């Protein structure tokens, strides 16, 4: 068999970059679908040193004819649909756009594949947000869904339409139900990166504090480069099935802040309650964390905790990075990044 060709939608995102690197290392030819934007900087691909190796094509999930042309032209062996409006908070402000991209966008791809390449292997980026107001702890492949945001609801449609195309047309179409996964390439608006980048900037005197929302929310946080490997394994399996991908541990936003602050060298103490609570650095007496209702969600997902037993038993995947190591990796990367930004600014 010749070189395998993979099409990754959402190539500019965190997972797009890590998956592209992983597949290139496996000898794949990687086609990266990118919705056009005025900003041509593929910073994540550059950070991984693969910006020259990925063939970028315009691919917007809102445009069926665009999807059809790309699939017909490149005829990929595997399609990884990672493109999405992926920020839960924004989905409350842009529910229609979120649904157009995350729900109907998936159907557009599946229809194009059904017409041009029904033999393709298709991966859909499903999410632990499907469990939302959780009906069981921990959550596995049999736990009923109860999404709590327009994002979660849009992904519910995507989950079922993927399963439906598998059952109705015999397509190799699978859902990876991935719990939160983070890295130094995470977008700055997600809470983990907001904390590590914000603390690094405080450390270097570039900002005074970080303003957060609900510190009690708990998530099952894993390390993104390991999660893209799980996506690939699902498409190499003998039969198309859906899998939960998680660490099997849950931690609060508060714990994330505390470990990140410690790695950064702050001595964090908490004072007050609710939106009046403050995180103070004991060494300087300065407030470095504040709380604002602006960052609370209209409907919150209080706790996510996944059970990855099925993927371990059937495909041999398991997480390798602990929660503390993840926070440390992200905090150290942001300290390095901000330090280089400060140096670059000084030499201007
Ligand atoms: P991400 O960093 O937000 O990347 C998503 C990418 O989708 C972005 O590059 C974005 O383009 C692109 N996109 C948005 N609208 C599009 C459209 N209309 N057409 C084509 N591309 C579009 O997200 P991620 O963290 O890598 O996550 C990858 C996928 O996994 C997403 O589907 C997400 O919902 C899902 N997921 C993520 C997690 C997680 O913890 N990271 C967990 C479960 C599931 P721009 O760069 O131009 O904005
Ligand atoms: O929020 C709380 C917030 O925005 C995590 C996406 O990749 O994972 C991600 O969705 C928690 C929530 O991620 C702030 O209320 C507190 O409880 O980092 P997040 P998310 O909503 O879990 C899932 C699996 C996906 O599929 C999504 O695509 O942190 N929180 N204070 C805050 N969150 C943010 N963003 N900002 C705060 O200031």
Short mmCIF file of C-alpha atoms and ligand atoms in Angstrom, two decimals:
data_model
loop_
_atom_site.label_atom_id
_atom_site.label_comp_id
_atom_site.label_asym_id
_atom_site.label_seq_id
_atom_site.Cartn_x
_atom_site.Cartn_y
_atom_site.Cartn_z
CA UNK A 1 0.00 0.00 0.00
CA UNK A 2 1.28 3.51 -0.87
CA UNK A 3 1.48 6.56 1.34
CA UNK A 4 -1.75 7.15 3.25
CA UNK A 5 -3.42 10.52 2.89
CA UNK A 6 -5.28 12.17 5.78
CA UNK A 7 -7.51 15.23 5.63
CA UNK A 8 -7.68 17.16 8.92
CA UNK A 9 -10.32 19.88 9.22
CA UNK A 10 -9.56 22.66 11.74
CA UNK A 11 -5.81 22.37 11.04
CA UNK A 12 -5.13 25.69 12.78
CA UNK A 13 -6.45 24.45 16.12
CA UNK A 14 -4.64 22.79 19.00
CA UNK A 15 -5.56 19.23 18.04
CA UNK A 16 -5.10 19.86 14.31
CA UNK A 17 -1.46 20.75 14.91
CA UNK A 18 -0.68 17.78 17.18
CA UNK A 19 -2.53 15.31 14.97
CA UNK A 20 -0.76 16.60 11.85
CA UNK A 21 2.61 16.11 13.53
CA UNK A 22 1.66 12.63 14.71
CA UNK A 23 0.47 11.54 11.24
CA UNK A 24 3.48 13.05 9.45
CA UNK A 25 5.73 11.05 11.77
CA UNK A 26 3.77 7.95 10.76
CA UNK A 27 4.53 8.70 7.10
CA UNK A 28 1.13 10.12 6.13
CA UNK A 29 0.60 12.88 3.61
CA UNK A 30 -1.41 15.49 5.53
CA UNK A 31 -3.93 17.84 3.94
CA UNK A 32 -4.93 20.56 6.39
CA UNK A 33 -8.34 22.15 5.96
CA UNK A 34 -8.35 25.80 6.99
CA UNK A 35 -11.23 28.26 6.79
CA UNK A 36 -9.77 31.34 5.17
CA UNK A 37 -8.88 34.19 7.49
CA UNK A 38 -6.98 37.44 7.13
CA UNK A 39 -4.37 36.09 9.54
CA UNK A 40 -2.11 33.72 7.63
CA UNK A 41 0.05 32.84 10.63
CA UNK A 42 0.02 29.10 11.31
CA UNK A 43 1.70 29.60 14.69
CA UNK A 44 0.86 26.17 16.06
CA UNK A 45 2.19 24.34 12.99
CA UNK A 46 5.30 26.54 13.19
CA UNK A 47 5.74 25.77 16.89
CA UNK A 48 5.82 22.06 16.02
CA UNK A 49 8.11 22.68 13.00
CA UNK A 50 5.64 21.24 10.47
CA UNK A 51 4.23 24.34 8.72
CA UNK A 52 6.04 23.47 5.48
CA UNK A 53 4.99 19.82 5.57
CA UNK A 54 1.22 20.22 5.71
CA UNK A 55 -0.61 20.97 2.47
CA UNK A 56 -3.08 23.71 3.41
CA UNK A 57 -6.40 23.91 1.53
CA UNK A 58 -9.34 26.22 2.09
CA UNK A 59 -12.08 24.24 3.76
CA UNK A 60 -14.99 25.86 5.54
CA UNK A 61 -17.63 23.65 7.15
CA UNK A 62 -20.28 26.20 6.24
CA UNK A 63 -19.78 25.62 2.49
CA UNK A 64 -20.92 22.26 1.09
CA UNK A 65 -19.52 22.74 -2.43
CA UNK A 66 -16.12 23.60 -0.95
CA UNK A 67 -16.13 20.39 1.09
CA UNK A 68 -17.21 18.34 -1.94
CA UNK A 69 -14.46 19.74 -4.15
CA UNK A 70 -11.75 19.12 -1.55
CA UNK A 71 -12.84 15.53 -0.95
CA UNK A 72 -13.20 14.80 -4.66
CA UNK A 73 -9.81 16.34 -5.45
CA UNK A 74 -7.71 14.81 -2.64
CA UNK A 75 -9.58 11.55 -2.05
CA UNK A 76 -8.22 11.04 1.47
CA UNK A 77 -8.02 7.61 3.11
CA UNK A 78 -8.86 9.11 6.50
CA UNK A 79 -10.78 12.24 7.44
CA UNK A 80 -10.45 13.75 10.92
CA UNK A 81 -13.14 16.35 11.54
CA UNK A 82 -11.64 18.61 14.19
CA UNK A 83 -13.10 21.91 12.95
CA UNK A 84 -15.59 23.53 15.29
CA UNK A 85 -16.64 26.63 17.14
CA UNK A 86 -15.13 24.97 20.18
CA UNK A 87 -15.48 27.58 22.93
CA UNK A 88 -18.44 26.68 25.17
CA UNK A 89 -18.86 30.19 26.56
CA UNK A 90 -19.05 31.72 23.06
CA UNK A 91 -21.74 29.22 22.09
CA UNK A 92 -24.17 31.00 24.43
CA UNK A 93 -23.55 34.22 22.45
CA UNK A 94 -23.45 32.56 19.01
CA UNK A 95 -25.76 29.53 19.22
CA UNK A 96 -26.80 29.59 15.56
CA UNK A 97 -23.30 29.88 14.17
CA UNK A 98 -22.11 27.21 16.60
CA UNK A 99 -24.84 24.85 15.39
CA UNK A 100 -24.23 25.60 11.71
CA UNK A 101 -20.58 24.66 12.06
CA UNK A 102 -20.62 21.96 14.74
CA UNK A 103 -23.86 20.18 13.80
CA UNK A 104 -24.74 20.81 10.14
CA UNK A 105 -21.07 21.13 9.23
CA UNK A 106 -20.55 17.49 10.18
CA UNK A 107 -23.54 16.43 8.12
CA UNK A 108 -22.13 18.35 5.14
CA UNK A 109 -18.88 16.38 5.38
CA UNK A 110 -20.69 13.07 5.81
CA UNK A 111 -22.90 13.74 2.79
CA UNK A 112 -19.90 14.66 0.65
CA UNK A 113 -18.12 11.50 1.79
CA UNK A 114 -21.20 9.35 1.13
CA UNK A 115 -21.29 10.62 -2.45
CA UNK A 116 -17.57 10.67 -3.27
CA UNK A 117 -15.82 8.30 -0.86
CA UNK A 118 -18.11 6.02 1.17
CA UNK A 119 -15.14 3.72 1.87
CA UNK A 120 -13.27 6.47 3.78
CA UNK A 121 -12.50 6.26 7.51
CA UNK A 122 -14.09 9.23 9.31
CA UNK A 123 -13.34 10.55 12.79
CA UNK A 124 -15.72 12.98 14.51
CA UNK A 125 -14.43 15.12 17.38
CA UNK A 126 -17.11 14.42 19.95
CA UNK A 127 -16.81 15.66 23.48
CA UNK A 128 -17.39 15.10 27.18
CA UNK A 129 -19.65 18.18 27.01
CA UNK A 130 -22.28 15.70 25.76
CA UNK A 131 -22.53 14.43 29.36
CA UNK A 132 -23.10 17.97 30.70
CA UNK A 133 -25.33 17.60 33.74
CA UNK A 134 -23.87 14.20 34.41
CA UNK A 135 -26.21 11.26 34.87
CA UNK A 136 -23.49 9.02 36.34
CA UNK A 137 -19.95 9.36 37.75
CA UNK A 138 -17.68 8.37 36.09
CA UNK A 139 -18.96 8.72 32.53
CA UNK A 140 -18.38 6.01 29.92
CA UNK A 141 -19.75 5.01 26.51
CA UNK A 142 -23.07 3.93 28.08
CA UNK A 143 -23.74 7.06 30.15
CA UNK A 144 -26.81 9.01 28.92
CA UNK A 145 -26.12 12.45 27.48
CA UNK A 146 -27.42 15.73 28.99
CA UNK A 147 -25.69 18.66 27.24
CA UNK A 148 -25.75 22.04 29.00
CA UNK A 149 -24.82 24.54 26.29
CA UNK A 150 -25.54 25.28 22.63
CA UNK A 151 -22.04 23.84 22.03
CA UNK A 152 -22.97 20.59 23.76
CA UNK A 153 -26.29 20.37 21.94
CA UNK A 154 -24.65 21.00 18.56
CA UNK A 155 -22.15 18.23 19.28
CA UNK A 156 -25.02 15.93 20.24
CA UNK A 157 -26.42 16.22 16.71
CA UNK A 158 -22.94 15.59 15.32
CA UNK A 159 -22.53 12.50 17.50
CA UNK A 160 -25.80 10.96 16.38
CA UNK A 161 -25.48 11.83 12.69
CA UNK A 162 -22.04 10.18 12.66
CA UNK A 163 -23.49 7.07 14.28
CA UNK A 164 -26.44 7.19 11.90
CA UNK A 165 -24.23 7.26 8.78
CA UNK A 166 -22.34 4.30 10.19
CA UNK A 167 -25.55 2.33 10.76
CA UNK A 168 -27.51 3.51 7.71
CA UNK A 169 -24.79 3.38 5.06
CA UNK A 170 -22.18 1.07 6.60
CA UNK A 171 -19.58 3.85 6.66
CA UNK A 172 -16.49 3.62 8.91
CA UNK A 173 -17.53 6.67 10.92
CA UNK A 174 -16.61 6.95 14.61
CA UNK A 175 -16.96 9.34 17.53
CA UNK A 176 -14.09 10.00 19.90
CA UNK A 177 -15.73 11.28 23.09
CA UNK A 178 -12.73 13.22 24.30
CA UNK A 179 -12.58 14.82 27.72
CA UNK A 180 -10.73 18.14 28.11
CA UNK A 181 -7.18 17.98 26.80
CA UNK A 182 -4.73 20.82 27.13
CA UNK A 183 -1.21 21.83 26.15
CA UNK A 184 0.99 24.88 25.58
CA UNK A 185 -0.84 25.16 22.22
CA UNK A 186 -4.27 25.55 23.86
CA UNK A 187 -6.22 28.70 22.88
CA UNK A 188 -5.80 31.58 25.36
CA UNK A 189 -9.51 31.83 26.20
CA UNK A 190 -9.73 28.31 27.71
CA UNK A 191 -9.30 28.34 31.47
CA UNK A 192 -6.05 26.34 31.70
CA UNK A 193 -4.14 28.50 29.27
CA UNK A 194 -5.76 31.69 30.56
CA UNK A 195 -4.29 30.77 33.96
CA UNK A 196 -0.79 29.75 32.84
CA UNK A 197 -0.31 32.59 30.35
CA UNK A 198 -1.83 35.10 32.80
CA UNK A 199 0.38 33.99 35.71
CA UNK A 200 3.48 34.13 33.49
CA UNK A 201 2.59 37.70 32.49
CA UNK A 202 2.07 38.66 36.16
CA UNK A 203 5.46 37.14 36.99
CA UNK A 204 7.11 39.33 34.33
CA UNK A 205 5.20 42.48 35.40
CA UNK A 206 3.06 42.66 32.24
CA UNK A 207 -0.30 42.43 34.03
CA UNK A 208 -1.53 42.65 37.63
CA UNK A 209 -4.13 39.91 37.94
CA UNK A 210 -6.28 37.29 36.24
CA UNK A 211 -10.07 37.47 36.43
CA UNK A 212 -11.75 34.06 36.51
CA UNK A 213 -15.24 32.59 36.92
CA UNK A 214 -16.30 29.37 38.67
CA UNK A 215 -13.31 27.94 40.56
CA UNK A 216 -15.25 24.87 41.72
CA UNK A 217 -15.91 23.38 38.24
CA UNK A 218 -14.14 20.04 37.91
CA UNK A 219 -12.70 18.60 34.74
CA UNK A 220 -10.90 15.44 33.63
CA UNK A 221 -7.88 17.16 32.09
CA UNK A 222 -5.41 15.26 29.89
CA UNK A 223 -2.43 16.11 27.70
CA UNK A 224 -3.40 16.85 24.08
CA UNK A 225 -0.51 15.13 22.19
CA UNK A 226 -1.58 11.82 23.77
CA UNK A 227 -5.22 12.32 22.79
CA UNK A 228 -4.53 12.67 19.05
CA UNK A 229 -2.94 9.23 19.16
CA UNK A 230 -6.28 7.88 20.42
CA UNK A 231 -8.03 9.46 17.40
CA UNK A 232 -5.70 7.63 15.03
CA UNK A 233 -6.08 4.31 16.87
CA UNK A 234 -9.87 4.52 16.48
CA UNK A 235 -9.50 4.73 12.70
CA UNK A 236 -7.08 1.75 12.60
CA UNK A 237 -9.48 -0.54 14.51
CA UNK A 238 -11.12 -3.52 12.83
CA UNK A 239 -14.62 -2.22 13.52
CA UNK A 240 -15.98 1.33 13.74
CA UNK A 241 -16.93 2.08 17.34
CA UNK A 242 -17.21 5.09 19.63
CA UNK A 243 -14.76 5.54 22.51
CA UNK A 244 -14.37 7.69 25.62
CA UNK A 245 -10.87 9.18 25.95
CA UNK A 246 -10.05 10.48 29.43
CA UNK A 247 -7.58 10.19 32.32
CA UNK A 248 -9.97 8.83 34.96
CA UNK A 249 -9.14 11.73 37.36
CA UNK A 250 -10.97 14.95 38.01
CA UNK A 251 -9.63 18.24 39.39
CA UNK A 252 -11.11 21.67 40.04
CA UNK A 253 -10.16 24.95 38.38
CA UNK A 254 -9.02 26.03 41.87
CA UNK A 255 -6.54 23.12 42.04
CA UNK A 256 -5.23 24.04 38.59
CA UNK A 257 -4.62 27.65 39.73
CA UNK A 258 -2.93 26.52 42.94
CA UNK A 259 -0.44 24.19 41.23
CA UNK A 260 0.30 26.68 38.44
CA UNK A 261 0.90 29.45 40.99
CA UNK A 262 3.25 27.17 42.94
CA UNK A 263 5.25 26.27 39.79
CA UNK A 264 5.45 30.00 39.05
CA UNK A 265 6.87 30.73 42.51
CA UNK A 266 3.85 32.53 44.01
CA UNK A 267 2.59 31.78 47.55
CA UNK A 268 -1.14 31.83 46.88
CA UNK A 269 -3.68 32.24 49.68
CA UNK A 270 -7.44 32.62 49.19
CA UNK A 271 -9.53 35.27 50.99
CA UNK A 272 -13.29 35.94 50.80
CA UNK A 273 -16.19 34.04 49.21
CA UNK A 274 -18.07 33.88 45.90
CA UNK A 275 -17.36 36.77 43.55
CA UNK A 276 -15.64 38.55 46.46
CA UNK A 277 -12.98 35.85 46.70
CA UNK A 278 -9.39 36.87 45.97
CA UNK A 279 -6.17 34.97 45.39
CA UNK A 280 -3.33 36.84 47.08
CA UNK A 281 0.41 36.29 46.69
CA UNK A 282 1.63 36.14 50.29
CA UNK A 283 5.14 37.21 49.31
CA UNK A 284 4.04 40.59 47.92
CA UNK A 285 0.55 40.94 49.45
CA UNK A 286 -0.81 41.62 45.96
CA UNK A 287 -4.10 40.27 44.63
CA UNK A 288 -3.32 38.15 41.57
CA UNK A 289 -6.68 36.34 41.13
CA UNK A 290 -10.10 37.98 41.11
CA UNK A 291 -13.53 36.50 40.40
CA UNK A 292 -16.18 37.98 38.14
CA UNK A 293 -19.68 36.78 37.24
CA UNK A 294 -18.73 37.68 33.63
CA UNK A 295 -16.95 34.34 33.36
CA UNK A 296 -19.73 32.22 34.86
CA UNK A 297 -21.82 30.20 32.38
CA UNK A 298 -25.63 30.48 32.11
CA UNK A 299 -25.65 26.69 32.65
CA UNK A 300 -22.53 25.04 34.06
CA UNK A 301 -21.09 21.56 33.70
CA UNK A 302 -20.08 20.98 37.33
CA UNK A 303 -18.03 17.81 37.10
CA UNK A 304 -16.61 15.63 34.36
CA UNK A 305 -14.81 12.40 35.07
CA UNK A 306 -14.27 9.87 32.30
CA UNK A 307 -13.73 6.14 32.38
CA UNK A 308 -11.29 5.23 29.57
CA UNK A 309 -11.44 1.48 30.18
CA UNK A 310 -12.91 0.56 26.77
CA UNK A 311 -10.18 2.25 24.72
CA UNK A 312 -7.52 0.75 26.98
CA UNK A 313 -8.89 -2.76 26.69
CA UNK A 314 -9.72 -2.67 22.96
CA UNK A 315 -7.06 -0.37 21.48
CA UNK A 316 -4.38 -0.30 24.18
CA UNK A 317 -4.52 3.48 24.73
CA UNK A 318 -3.88 5.01 28.13
CA UNK A 319 -2.87 8.46 29.37
CA UNK A 320 0.76 8.95 30.38
CA UNK A 321 0.90 12.48 31.80
CA UNK A 322 -0.42 13.21 35.31
CA UNK A 323 -2.46 16.29 36.17
CA UNK A 324 0.46 17.87 38.04
CA UNK A 325 2.81 17.19 35.12
CA UNK A 326 0.31 18.75 32.70
CA UNK A 327 0.08 21.95 34.76
CA UNK A 328 3.85 22.03 35.04
CA UNK A 329 4.37 21.56 31.27
CA UNK A 330 1.93 24.38 30.49
CA UNK A 331 3.24 26.73 33.19
CA UNK A 332 6.88 26.26 32.22
CA UNK A 333 6.09 26.72 28.52
CA UNK A 334 4.30 30.00 29.21
CA UNK A 335 7.08 31.30 31.48
CA UNK A 336 9.49 30.62 28.60
CA UNK A 337 7.17 32.21 26.05
CA UNK A 338 6.58 35.39 28.06
CA UNK A 339 10.26 35.70 28.89
CA UNK A 340 11.10 35.58 25.17
CA UNK A 341 8.37 38.15 24.44
CA UNK A 342 9.88 40.47 27.06
CA UNK A 343 13.39 40.02 25.60
CA UNK A 344 12.13 40.66 22.05
CA UNK A 345 10.34 43.83 23.24
CA UNK A 346 13.52 45.11 24.95
CA UNK A 347 15.58 44.74 21.77
CA UNK A 348 13.07 46.73 19.65
P1 LIG B 1 -9.67 24.67 18.44
O1 LIG B 1 -8.26 24.93 18.86
O2 LIG B 1 -10.71 25.71 18.73
O3 LIG B 1 -9.65 24.37 16.86
C1 LIG B 1 -10.82 24.32 16.10
C2 LIG B 1 -10.50 24.78 14.70
O4 LIG B 1 -11.73 24.77 13.94
C3 LIG B 1 -9.97 26.21 14.63
O5 LIG B 1 -8.72 26.21 14.01
C4 LIG B 1 -11.01 26.98 13.81
O6 LIG B 1 -10.46 27.87 12.89
C5 LIG B 1 -11.67 25.85 13.04
N1 LIG B 1 -13.00 26.26 12.56
C6 LIG B 1 -13.94 26.98 13.22
N2 LIG B 1 -15.00 27.18 12.42
C7 LIG B 1 -14.74 26.59 11.23
C8 LIG B 1 -15.43 26.47 10.01
N3 LIG B 1 -16.63 27.03 9.82
N4 LIG B 1 -14.86 25.78 8.99
C9 LIG B 1 -13.63 25.24 9.14
N5 LIG B 1 -12.89 25.34 10.28
C10 LIG B 1 -13.46 26.00 11.31
O7 LIG B 1 -10.18 23.29 19.05
P2 LIG B 1 -9.34 22.02 19.55
O8 LIG B 1 -9.13 22.16 21.02
O9 LIG B 1 -8.20 21.79 18.65
O10 LIG B 1 -10.44 20.88 19.39
C11 LIG B 1 -10.55 20.15 18.17
C12 LIG B 1 -11.94 19.56 18.09
O11 LIG B 1 -12.17 18.70 19.20
C13 LIG B 1 -13.09 20.56 18.12
O12 LIG B 1 -14.11 20.04 17.30
C14 LIG B 1 -13.54 20.56 19.56
O13 LIG B 1 -14.91 20.94 19.65
C15 LIG B 1 -13.32 19.12 19.92
N6 LIG B 1 -13.01 18.81 21.32
C16 LIG B 1 -11.99 19.47 21.95
C17 LIG B 1 -11.66 19.12 23.24
C18 LIG B 1 -10.53 19.78 23.97
O14 LIG B 1 -10.45 19.65 25.20
N7 LIG B 1 -9.61 20.44 23.27
C19 LIG B 1 -12.37 18.08 23.89
C20 LIG B 1 -13.38 17.43 23.20
C21 LIG B 1 -13.68 17.79 21.90
P3 LIG B 1 -9.80 29.29 13.32
O15 LIG B 1 -8.44 28.93 13.83
O16 LIG B 1 -9.80 30.04 12.05
O17 LIG B 1 -10.68 29.86 14.39
O1 LIG B 2 -13.74 25.82 30.86
C1 LIG B 2 -14.52 27.21 34.20
C2 LIG B 2 -15.66 27.08 33.21
O2 LIG B 2 -13.51 27.04 28.70
C3 LIG B 2 -13.48 24.84 31.83
C4 LIG B 2 -13.48 22.87 25.11
O3 LIG B 2 -12.29 22.36 24.56
O4 LIG B 2 -13.48 21.18 26.80
C5 LIG B 2 -13.49 22.58 26.60
O5 LIG B 2 -14.67 23.15 27.17
C6 LIG B 2 -14.18 25.18 33.14
C7 LIG B 2 -15.65 25.58 32.97
O6 LIG B 2 -13.35 24.50 28.78
C8 LIG B 2 -13.10 30.52 33.73
O7 LIG B 2 -16.88 27.58 33.76
C9 LIG B 2 -13.76 29.30 35.39
O8 LIG B 2 -16.40 24.94 33.97
O9 LIG B 2 -11.52 25.82 29.66
P1 LIG B 2 -12.97 25.88 29.46
P2 LIG B 2 -14.73 23.70 28.66
O10 LIG B 2 -15.90 24.59 28.76
O11 LIG B 2 -14.66 22.55 29.62
C10 LIG B 2 -14.59 20.47 26.23
C11 LIG B 2 -14.39 18.99 26.50
C12 LIG B 2 -14.82 20.79 24.81
O12 LIG B 2 -15.31 19.96 24.04
C13 LIG B 2 -14.68 22.22 24.42
O13 LIG B 2 -14.49 22.34 23.01
O14 LIG B 2 -13.54 26.32 33.70
N1 LIG B 2 -13.95 28.57 34.26
N2 LIG B 2 -13.26 30.48 35.09
C14 LIG B 2 -13.54 29.30 33.22
N3 LIG B 2 -13.50 29.01 31.90
C15 LIG B 2 -12.99 29.96 31.06
N4 LIG B 2 -12.88 29.68 29.74
N5 LIG B 2 -12.57 31.17 31.53
C16 LIG B 2 -12.59 31.50 32.85
O15 LIG B 2 -12.21 32.60 33.24
#
